[in-house]
Short mmCIF file of C-alpha atoms in Angstrom, two decimals:
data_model
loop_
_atom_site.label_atom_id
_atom_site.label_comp_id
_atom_site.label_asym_id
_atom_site.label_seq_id
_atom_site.Cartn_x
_atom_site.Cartn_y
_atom_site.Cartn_z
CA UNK A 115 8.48 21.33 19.41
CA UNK A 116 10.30 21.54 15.86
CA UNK A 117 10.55 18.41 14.11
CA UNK A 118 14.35 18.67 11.90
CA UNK A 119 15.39 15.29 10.91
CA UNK A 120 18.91 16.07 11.52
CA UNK A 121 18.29 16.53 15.49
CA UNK A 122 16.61 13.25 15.02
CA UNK A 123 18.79 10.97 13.64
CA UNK A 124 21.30 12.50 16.15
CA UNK A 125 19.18 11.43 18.86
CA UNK A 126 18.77 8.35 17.52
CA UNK A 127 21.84 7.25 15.85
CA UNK A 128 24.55 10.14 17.36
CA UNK A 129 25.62 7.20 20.30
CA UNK A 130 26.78 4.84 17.15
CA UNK A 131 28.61 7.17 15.28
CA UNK A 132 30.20 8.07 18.71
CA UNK A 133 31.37 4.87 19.87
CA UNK A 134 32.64 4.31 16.18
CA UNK A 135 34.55 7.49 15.81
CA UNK A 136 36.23 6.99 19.11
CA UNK A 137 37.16 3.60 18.66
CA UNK A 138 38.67 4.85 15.23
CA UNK A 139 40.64 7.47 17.01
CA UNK A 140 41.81 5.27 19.49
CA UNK A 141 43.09 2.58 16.86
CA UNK A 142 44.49 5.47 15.03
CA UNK A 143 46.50 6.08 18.60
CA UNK A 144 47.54 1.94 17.87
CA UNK A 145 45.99 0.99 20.71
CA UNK A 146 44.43 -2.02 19.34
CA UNK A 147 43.55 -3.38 22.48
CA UNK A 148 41.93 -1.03 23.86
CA UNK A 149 39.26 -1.04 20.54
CA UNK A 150 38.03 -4.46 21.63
CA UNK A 151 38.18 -3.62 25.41
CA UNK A 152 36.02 -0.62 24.27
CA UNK A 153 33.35 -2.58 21.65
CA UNK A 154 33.00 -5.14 25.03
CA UNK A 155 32.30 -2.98 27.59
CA UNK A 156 29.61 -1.17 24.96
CA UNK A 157 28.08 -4.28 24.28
CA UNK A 158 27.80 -5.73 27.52
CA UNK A 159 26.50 -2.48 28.98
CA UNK A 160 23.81 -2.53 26.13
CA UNK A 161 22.53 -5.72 26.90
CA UNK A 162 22.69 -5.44 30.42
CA UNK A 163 20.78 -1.93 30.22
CA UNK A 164 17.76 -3.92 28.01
CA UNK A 165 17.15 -6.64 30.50
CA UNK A 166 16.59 -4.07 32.89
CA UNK A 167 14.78 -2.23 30.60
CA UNK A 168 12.15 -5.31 30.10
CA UNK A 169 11.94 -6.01 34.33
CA UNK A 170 11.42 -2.16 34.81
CA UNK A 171 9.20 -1.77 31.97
CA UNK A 172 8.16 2.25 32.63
CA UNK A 173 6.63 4.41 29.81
CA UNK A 174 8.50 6.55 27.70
CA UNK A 175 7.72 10.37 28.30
CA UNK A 176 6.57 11.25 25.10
CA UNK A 177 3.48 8.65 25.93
CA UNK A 178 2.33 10.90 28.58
CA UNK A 179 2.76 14.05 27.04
CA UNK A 180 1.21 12.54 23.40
CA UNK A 181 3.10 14.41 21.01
CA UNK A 182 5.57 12.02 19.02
CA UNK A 183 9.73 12.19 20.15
CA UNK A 184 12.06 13.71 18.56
CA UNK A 185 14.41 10.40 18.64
CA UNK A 186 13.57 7.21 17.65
CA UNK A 187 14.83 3.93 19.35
CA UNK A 188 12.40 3.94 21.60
CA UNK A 189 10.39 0.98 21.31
CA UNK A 190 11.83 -0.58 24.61
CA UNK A 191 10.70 0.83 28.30
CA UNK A 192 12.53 3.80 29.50
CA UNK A 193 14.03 3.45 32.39
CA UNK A 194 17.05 2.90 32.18
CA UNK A 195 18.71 4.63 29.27
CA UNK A 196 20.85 2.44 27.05
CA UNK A 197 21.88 5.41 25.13
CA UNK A 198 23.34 6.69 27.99
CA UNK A 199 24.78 3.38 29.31
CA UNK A 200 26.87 2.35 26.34
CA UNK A 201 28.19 5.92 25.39
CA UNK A 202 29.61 5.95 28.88
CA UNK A 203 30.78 2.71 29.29
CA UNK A 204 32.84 3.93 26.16
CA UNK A 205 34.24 7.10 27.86
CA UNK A 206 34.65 5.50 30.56
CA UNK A 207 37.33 2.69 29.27
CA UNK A 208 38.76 5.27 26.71
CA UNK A 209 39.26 7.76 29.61
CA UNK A 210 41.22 5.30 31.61
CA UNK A 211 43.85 4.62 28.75
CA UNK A 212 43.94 8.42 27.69
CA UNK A 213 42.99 10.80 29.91
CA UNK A 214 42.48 14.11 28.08
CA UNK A 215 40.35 12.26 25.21
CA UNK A 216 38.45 10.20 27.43
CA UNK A 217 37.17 13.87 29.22
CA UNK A 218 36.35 14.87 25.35
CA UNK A 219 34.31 11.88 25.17
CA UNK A 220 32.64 12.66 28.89
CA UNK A 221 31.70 15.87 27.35
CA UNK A 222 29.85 14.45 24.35
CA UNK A 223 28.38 11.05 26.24
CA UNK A 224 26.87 13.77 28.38
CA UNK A 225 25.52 15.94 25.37
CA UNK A 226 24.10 12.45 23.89
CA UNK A 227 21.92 11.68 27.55
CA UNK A 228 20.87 15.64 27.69
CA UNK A 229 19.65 14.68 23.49
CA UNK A 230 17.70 11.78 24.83
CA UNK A 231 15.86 13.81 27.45
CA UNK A 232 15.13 16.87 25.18
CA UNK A 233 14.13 14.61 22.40
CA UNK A 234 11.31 13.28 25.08
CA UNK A 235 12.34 9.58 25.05
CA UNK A 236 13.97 9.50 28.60
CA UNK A 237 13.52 10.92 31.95
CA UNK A 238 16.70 12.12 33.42
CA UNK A 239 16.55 9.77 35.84
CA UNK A 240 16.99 7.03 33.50
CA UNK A 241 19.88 8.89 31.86
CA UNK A 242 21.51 8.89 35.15
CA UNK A 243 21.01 5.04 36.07
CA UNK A 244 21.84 4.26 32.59
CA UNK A 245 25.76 6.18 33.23
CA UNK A 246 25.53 4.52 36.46
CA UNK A 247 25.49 0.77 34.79
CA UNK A 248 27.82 2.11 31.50
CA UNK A 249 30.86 3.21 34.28
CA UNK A 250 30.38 0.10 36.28
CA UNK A 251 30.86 -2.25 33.52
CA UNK A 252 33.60 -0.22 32.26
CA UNK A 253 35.19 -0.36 35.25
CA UNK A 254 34.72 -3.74 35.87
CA UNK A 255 36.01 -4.77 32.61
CA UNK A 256 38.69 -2.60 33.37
CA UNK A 257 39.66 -4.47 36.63
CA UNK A 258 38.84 -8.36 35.11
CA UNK A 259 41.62 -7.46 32.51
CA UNK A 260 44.48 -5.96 34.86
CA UNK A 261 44.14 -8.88 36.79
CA UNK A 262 43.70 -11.22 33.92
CA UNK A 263 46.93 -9.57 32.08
CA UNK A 264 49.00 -9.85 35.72
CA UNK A 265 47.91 -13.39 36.28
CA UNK A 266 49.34 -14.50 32.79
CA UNK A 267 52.81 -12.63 33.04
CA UNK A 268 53.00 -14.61 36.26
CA UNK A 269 52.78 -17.67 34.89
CA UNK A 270 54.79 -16.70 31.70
CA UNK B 37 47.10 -14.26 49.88
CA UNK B 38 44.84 -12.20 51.69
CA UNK B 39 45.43 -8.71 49.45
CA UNK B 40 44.88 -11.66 46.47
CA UNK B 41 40.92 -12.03 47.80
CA UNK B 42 40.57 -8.28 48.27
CA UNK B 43 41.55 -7.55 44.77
CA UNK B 44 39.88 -10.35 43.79
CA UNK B 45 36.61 -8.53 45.64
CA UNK B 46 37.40 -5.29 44.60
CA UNK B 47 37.15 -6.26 40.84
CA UNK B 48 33.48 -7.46 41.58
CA UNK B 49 32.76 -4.57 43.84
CA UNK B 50 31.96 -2.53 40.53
CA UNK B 51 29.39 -4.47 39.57
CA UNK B 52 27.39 -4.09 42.85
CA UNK B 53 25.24 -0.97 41.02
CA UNK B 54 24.20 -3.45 37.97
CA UNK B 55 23.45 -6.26 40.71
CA UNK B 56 21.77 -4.30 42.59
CA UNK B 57 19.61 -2.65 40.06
CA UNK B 58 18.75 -5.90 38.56
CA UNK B 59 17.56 -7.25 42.42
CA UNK B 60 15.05 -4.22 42.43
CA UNK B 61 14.17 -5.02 38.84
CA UNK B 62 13.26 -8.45 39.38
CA UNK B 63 11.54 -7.38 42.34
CA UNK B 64 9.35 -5.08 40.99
CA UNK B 65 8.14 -6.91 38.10
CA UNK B 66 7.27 -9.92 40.44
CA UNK B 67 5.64 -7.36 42.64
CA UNK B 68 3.49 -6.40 39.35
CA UNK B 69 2.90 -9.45 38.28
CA UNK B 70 1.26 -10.66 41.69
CA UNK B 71 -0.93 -7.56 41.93
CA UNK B 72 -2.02 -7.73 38.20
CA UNK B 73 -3.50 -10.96 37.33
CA UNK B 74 -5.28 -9.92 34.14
CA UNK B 75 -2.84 -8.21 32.03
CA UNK B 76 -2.66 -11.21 29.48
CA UNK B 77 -4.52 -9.96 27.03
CA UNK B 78 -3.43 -6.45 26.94
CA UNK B 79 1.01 -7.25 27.05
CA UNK B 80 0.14 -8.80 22.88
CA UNK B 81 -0.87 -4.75 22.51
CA UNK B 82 -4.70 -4.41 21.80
CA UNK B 83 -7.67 -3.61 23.71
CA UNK B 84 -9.67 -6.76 23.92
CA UNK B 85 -13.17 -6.43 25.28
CA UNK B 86 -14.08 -8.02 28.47
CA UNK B 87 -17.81 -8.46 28.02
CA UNK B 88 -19.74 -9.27 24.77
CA UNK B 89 -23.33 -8.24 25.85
CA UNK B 90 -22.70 -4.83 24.29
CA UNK B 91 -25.61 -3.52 26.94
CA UNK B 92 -24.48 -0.01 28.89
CA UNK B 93 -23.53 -0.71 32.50
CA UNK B 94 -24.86 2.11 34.09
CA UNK B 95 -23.32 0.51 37.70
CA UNK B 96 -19.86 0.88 36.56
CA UNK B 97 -19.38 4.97 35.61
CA UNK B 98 -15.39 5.23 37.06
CA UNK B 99 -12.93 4.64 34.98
CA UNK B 100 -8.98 4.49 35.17
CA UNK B 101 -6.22 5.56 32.44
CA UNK B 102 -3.08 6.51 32.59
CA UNK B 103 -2.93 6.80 36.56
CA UNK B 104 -5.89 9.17 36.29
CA UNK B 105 -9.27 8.47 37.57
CA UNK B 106 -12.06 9.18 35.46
CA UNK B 107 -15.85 9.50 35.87
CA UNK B 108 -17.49 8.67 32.19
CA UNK B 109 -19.27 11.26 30.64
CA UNK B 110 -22.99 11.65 29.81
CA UNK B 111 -22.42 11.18 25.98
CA UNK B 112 -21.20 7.06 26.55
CA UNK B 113 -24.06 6.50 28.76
CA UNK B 114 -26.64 8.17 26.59
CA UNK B 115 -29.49 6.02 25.05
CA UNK B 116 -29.50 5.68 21.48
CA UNK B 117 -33.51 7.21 20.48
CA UNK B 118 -34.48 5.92 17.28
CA UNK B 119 -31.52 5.11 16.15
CA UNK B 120 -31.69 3.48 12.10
CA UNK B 121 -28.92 2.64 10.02
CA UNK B 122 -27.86 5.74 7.90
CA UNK B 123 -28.59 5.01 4.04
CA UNK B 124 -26.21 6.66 1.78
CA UNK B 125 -26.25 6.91 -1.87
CA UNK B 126 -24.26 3.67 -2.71
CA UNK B 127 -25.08 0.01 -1.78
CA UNK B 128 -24.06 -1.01 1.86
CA UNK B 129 -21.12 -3.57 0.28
CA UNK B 130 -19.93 -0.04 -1.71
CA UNK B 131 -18.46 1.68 1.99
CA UNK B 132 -15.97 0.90 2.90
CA UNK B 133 -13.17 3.27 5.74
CA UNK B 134 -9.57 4.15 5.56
CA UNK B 135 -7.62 4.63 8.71
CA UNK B 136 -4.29 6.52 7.80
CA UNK B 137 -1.80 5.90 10.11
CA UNK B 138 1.13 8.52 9.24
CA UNK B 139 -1.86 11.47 8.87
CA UNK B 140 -3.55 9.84 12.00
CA UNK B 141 -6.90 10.33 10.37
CA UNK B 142 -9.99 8.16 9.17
CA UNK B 143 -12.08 8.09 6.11
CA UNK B 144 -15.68 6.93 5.08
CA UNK B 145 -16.18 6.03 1.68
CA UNK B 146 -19.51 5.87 0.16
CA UNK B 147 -18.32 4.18 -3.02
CA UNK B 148 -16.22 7.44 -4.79
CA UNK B 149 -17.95 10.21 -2.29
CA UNK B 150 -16.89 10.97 1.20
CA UNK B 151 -18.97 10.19 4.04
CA UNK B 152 -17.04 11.93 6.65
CA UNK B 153 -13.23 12.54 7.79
CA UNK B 154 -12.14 12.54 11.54
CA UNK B 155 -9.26 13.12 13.36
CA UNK B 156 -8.05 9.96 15.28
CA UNK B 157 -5.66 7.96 17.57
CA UNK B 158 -4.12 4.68 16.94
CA UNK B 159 -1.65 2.26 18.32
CA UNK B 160 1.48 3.80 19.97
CA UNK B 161 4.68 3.24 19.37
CA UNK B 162 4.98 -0.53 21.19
CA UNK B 163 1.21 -1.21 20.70
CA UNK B 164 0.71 0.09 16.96
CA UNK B 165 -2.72 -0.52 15.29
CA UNK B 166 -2.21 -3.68 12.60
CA UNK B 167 -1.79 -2.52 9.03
CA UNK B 168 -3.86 -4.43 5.90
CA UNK B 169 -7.72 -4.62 4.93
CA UNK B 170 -10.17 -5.83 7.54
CA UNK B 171 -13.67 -6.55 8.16
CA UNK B 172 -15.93 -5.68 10.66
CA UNK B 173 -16.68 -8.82 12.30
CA UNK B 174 -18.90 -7.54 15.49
CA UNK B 175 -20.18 -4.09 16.81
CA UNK B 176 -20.90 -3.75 20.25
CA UNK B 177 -22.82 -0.44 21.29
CA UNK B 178 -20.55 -0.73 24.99
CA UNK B 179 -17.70 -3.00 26.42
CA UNK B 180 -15.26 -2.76 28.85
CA UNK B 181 -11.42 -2.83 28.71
CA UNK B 182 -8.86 -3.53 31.15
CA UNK B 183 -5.31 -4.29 30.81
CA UNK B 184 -2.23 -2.94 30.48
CA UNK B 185 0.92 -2.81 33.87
CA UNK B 186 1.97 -0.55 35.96
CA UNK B 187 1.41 3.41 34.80
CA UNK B 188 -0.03 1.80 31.74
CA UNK B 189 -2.98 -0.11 33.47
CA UNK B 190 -6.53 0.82 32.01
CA UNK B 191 -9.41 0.29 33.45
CA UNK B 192 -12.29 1.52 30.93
CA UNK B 193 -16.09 0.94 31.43
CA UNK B 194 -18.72 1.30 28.93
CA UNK B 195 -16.16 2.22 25.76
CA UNK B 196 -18.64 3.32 23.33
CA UNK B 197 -19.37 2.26 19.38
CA UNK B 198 -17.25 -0.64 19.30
CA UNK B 199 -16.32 -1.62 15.67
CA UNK B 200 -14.17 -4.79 15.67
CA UNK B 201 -12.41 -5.60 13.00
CA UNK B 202 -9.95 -8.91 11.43
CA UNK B 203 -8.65 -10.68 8.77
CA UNK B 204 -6.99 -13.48 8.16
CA UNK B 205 -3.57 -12.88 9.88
CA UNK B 206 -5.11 -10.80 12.75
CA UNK B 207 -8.01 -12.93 14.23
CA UNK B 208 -10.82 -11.58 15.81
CA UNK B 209 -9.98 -12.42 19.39
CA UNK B 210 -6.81 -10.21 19.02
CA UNK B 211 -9.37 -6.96 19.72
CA UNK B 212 -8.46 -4.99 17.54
CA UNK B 213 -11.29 -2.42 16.85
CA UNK B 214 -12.95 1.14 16.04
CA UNK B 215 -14.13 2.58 19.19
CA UNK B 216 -15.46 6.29 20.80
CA UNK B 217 -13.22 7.94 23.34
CA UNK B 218 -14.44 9.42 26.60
CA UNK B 219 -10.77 9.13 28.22
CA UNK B 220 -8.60 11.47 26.41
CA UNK B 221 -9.56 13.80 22.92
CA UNK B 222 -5.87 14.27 21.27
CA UNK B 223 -7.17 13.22 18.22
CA UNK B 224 -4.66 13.42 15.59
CA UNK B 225 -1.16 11.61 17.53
CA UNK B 226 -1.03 7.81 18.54
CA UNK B 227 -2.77 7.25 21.77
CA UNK B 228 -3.96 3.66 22.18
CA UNK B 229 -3.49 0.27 22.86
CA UNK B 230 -3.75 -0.71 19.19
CA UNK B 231 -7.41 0.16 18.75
CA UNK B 232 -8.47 3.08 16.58
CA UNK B 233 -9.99 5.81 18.77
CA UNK B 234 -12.31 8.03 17.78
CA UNK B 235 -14.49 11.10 19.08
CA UNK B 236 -17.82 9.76 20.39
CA UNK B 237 -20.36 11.24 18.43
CA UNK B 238 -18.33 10.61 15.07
CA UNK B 239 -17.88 6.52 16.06
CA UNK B 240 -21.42 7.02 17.03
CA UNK B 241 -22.15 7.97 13.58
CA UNK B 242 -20.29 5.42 11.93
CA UNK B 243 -21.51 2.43 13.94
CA UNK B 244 -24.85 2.83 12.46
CA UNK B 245 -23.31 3.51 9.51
CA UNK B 246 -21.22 0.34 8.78
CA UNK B 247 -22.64 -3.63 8.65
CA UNK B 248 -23.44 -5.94 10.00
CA UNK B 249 -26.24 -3.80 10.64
CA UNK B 250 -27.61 -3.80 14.08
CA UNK B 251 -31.36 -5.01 14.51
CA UNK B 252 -33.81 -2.91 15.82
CA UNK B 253 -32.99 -2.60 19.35
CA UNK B 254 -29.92 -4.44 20.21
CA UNK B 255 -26.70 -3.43 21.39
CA UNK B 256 -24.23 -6.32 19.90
CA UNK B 257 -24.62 -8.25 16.26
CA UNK B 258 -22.00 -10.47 14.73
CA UNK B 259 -20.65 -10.45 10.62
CA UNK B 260 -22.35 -13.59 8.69
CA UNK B 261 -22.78 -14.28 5.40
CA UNK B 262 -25.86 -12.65 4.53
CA UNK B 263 -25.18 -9.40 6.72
CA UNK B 264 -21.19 -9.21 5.90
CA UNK B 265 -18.97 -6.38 7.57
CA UNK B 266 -17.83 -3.20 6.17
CA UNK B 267 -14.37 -3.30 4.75
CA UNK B 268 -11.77 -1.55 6.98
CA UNK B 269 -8.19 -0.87 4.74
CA UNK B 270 -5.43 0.54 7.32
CA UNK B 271 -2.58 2.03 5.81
CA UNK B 272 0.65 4.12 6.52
#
């Protein structure tokens, strides 16, 4: 495989830039809210993704093949993808406020878990457990606020 | 009241997949850790040796790595025949090796001239090989290793030309060392547990090579002051 270092730092750093230039778009929509409901389901969903990273603790699948990634990040156990966790736990929660962007965002949280597996860092299976815990949290979040924001108009 | 609890549920219901995962998670890794007593010295990332006669076990010729099972070849097991330490041109003290990690290759230095260049692997990614100057501070002519969990677990008998080396910050009992190769030969990308690994017949070539030197006849000798180790610099 070709080694380009703009591929690479894709891989590596593409899921940043994207949860930054969504939450920019979505602020620039003035729905403030919605950035911090965003940055908290990304953050949770990364954290939760790297404890089960440590209790799974599978090798990467560039070890078995010996030839070095194409991504870099990958320092942690494989399985399962963080990448792929917190880009779409951000989809996810964007898509819920705004449809039509949120399927955008689908499109390129997909692209960023396809990266990860042709860069040779992740299996696909841990791309697809990793989207499993990134929608759950986002929808979680999602629920824990309606009911938080309906419980305190109640009482207002 | 009662559509209250369900939504209540509901909200939680979404985390069932994270729970769930986590359960099997937990599970596993106590299921590891209960079939794999001896992985201690291999989770730090090096490839400590088990045994410190430095004798060949010709009873143990299986060996395990990466899931695969191995049978070791002739070459570990061979008998060293007359077997003297090379002299170079320059004093003992004057040779000294570089490991370059970024080119993944090693060099012998006799003093200014070049005693021979190999391809090698070091440490991967989560196990890299330590960086700074070393010494040799014991050779073994065979030990075994075994650590690692899981799809990492290694079992390796009779690893051949062992080179140990330490300094100050990285102690001797961390195991970090030179070593011949009988379990895989891509020289030239990371491959090991933090240990340098190198062809057989070239780590053959350099444990005679380096000090302490060996006595006539034995298989394991320790650095002292009078018969100091070779100087090991690993760099980027």
């Amino acid at each position: 495989m070709m080694t380009n270092p703009i591929i690479t730092a894709a891989n590596t750093f593409g899921v940043f830039v994207f949860v930054f230039a969504a939450c920019l778009y979505v602020y620039w929509l003035g729905r403030r809210e919605l950035v911090f409901h965003t940055l908290l389901s990304v953050t949770i969903a990364g954290l939760v993704t790297i404890v089960l990273k440590e209790l799974f603790l599978t090798p990467r699948p560039f070890m078995a093949t010996g030839e070095s990634p194409m991504a870099g990040l990958a320092y942690l156990s494989s399985f399962p993808s963080a990448h792929a966790a917190v880009a779409f736990a951000a989809a996810t929660t964007v898509a819920l406020h705004t449809p039509r962007f949120g399927l955008f965002l689908f499109l390129i949280a997909t692209l960023i878990g396809l990266g990860r597996v042709a860069a040779d860092v992740h299996y696909p299976i841990d791309i697809a457990f990793g989207t499993l815990v990134g929608v759950s949290i986002a929808l979680f979040f999602e629920n824990a606020h309606i009911r938080a924001r309906k419980r305190t108009k109640l009482h207002r | 009241m009662g559509t209250k609890v369900l939504k209540f549920t509901r909200t939680y219901l979404y985390l069932i997949p994270v729970i769930v995962l986590f359960g099997i998670g937990v599970l596993s890794r106590t299921a590891t850790s209960l079939t794999q007593t001896e992985v201690s010295a291999s989770a730090t990332g090096s490839c400590k040796s088990e045994s410190q006669t430095g004798l060949i076990d010709y009873g143990n010729v299986r060996a395990m790595f990466e899931g695969r099972d191995l049978e070791l070849p002739t070459e570990a097991l061979a008998e060293d025949t007359n077997m003297t330490p090379v002299l170079g041109v320059a004093n003992p003290s004057d040779r000294w090796i570089e490991v370059d990690l970024s080119e993944q290759k090693l060099r012998a230095w006799d003093g200014k001239a070049l005693f021979l260049e190999t391809a090698i692997s070091t440490g991967l990614s989560h196990t890299p090989t330590p960086k700074g100057e070393f010494r040799v501070w014991m050779k073994l002519r065979a030990t075994k290793m075994e650590g690692g969990q899981g799809k990492y677990y290694y079992y390796l008998p009779n690893v051949p030309y062992v080179m140990f080396f330490e300094n100050a910050s990285v102690p001797g009992f961390k195991g970090y060392g030179l070593h011949g190769t009988y379990w895989h030969s891509d020289f030239g990308t990371p491959r090991s547990h933090g240990c340098v690994n190198l062809p057989t017949p070239v780590a053959k070539e350099l444990y005679f090579w380096t000090s302490p030197v060996l006595a006539d006849g034995k298989s394991v000798v320790r650095a002292s002051n009078e018969n100091q180790g070779t100087r090991i610099v690993i760099h980027e």
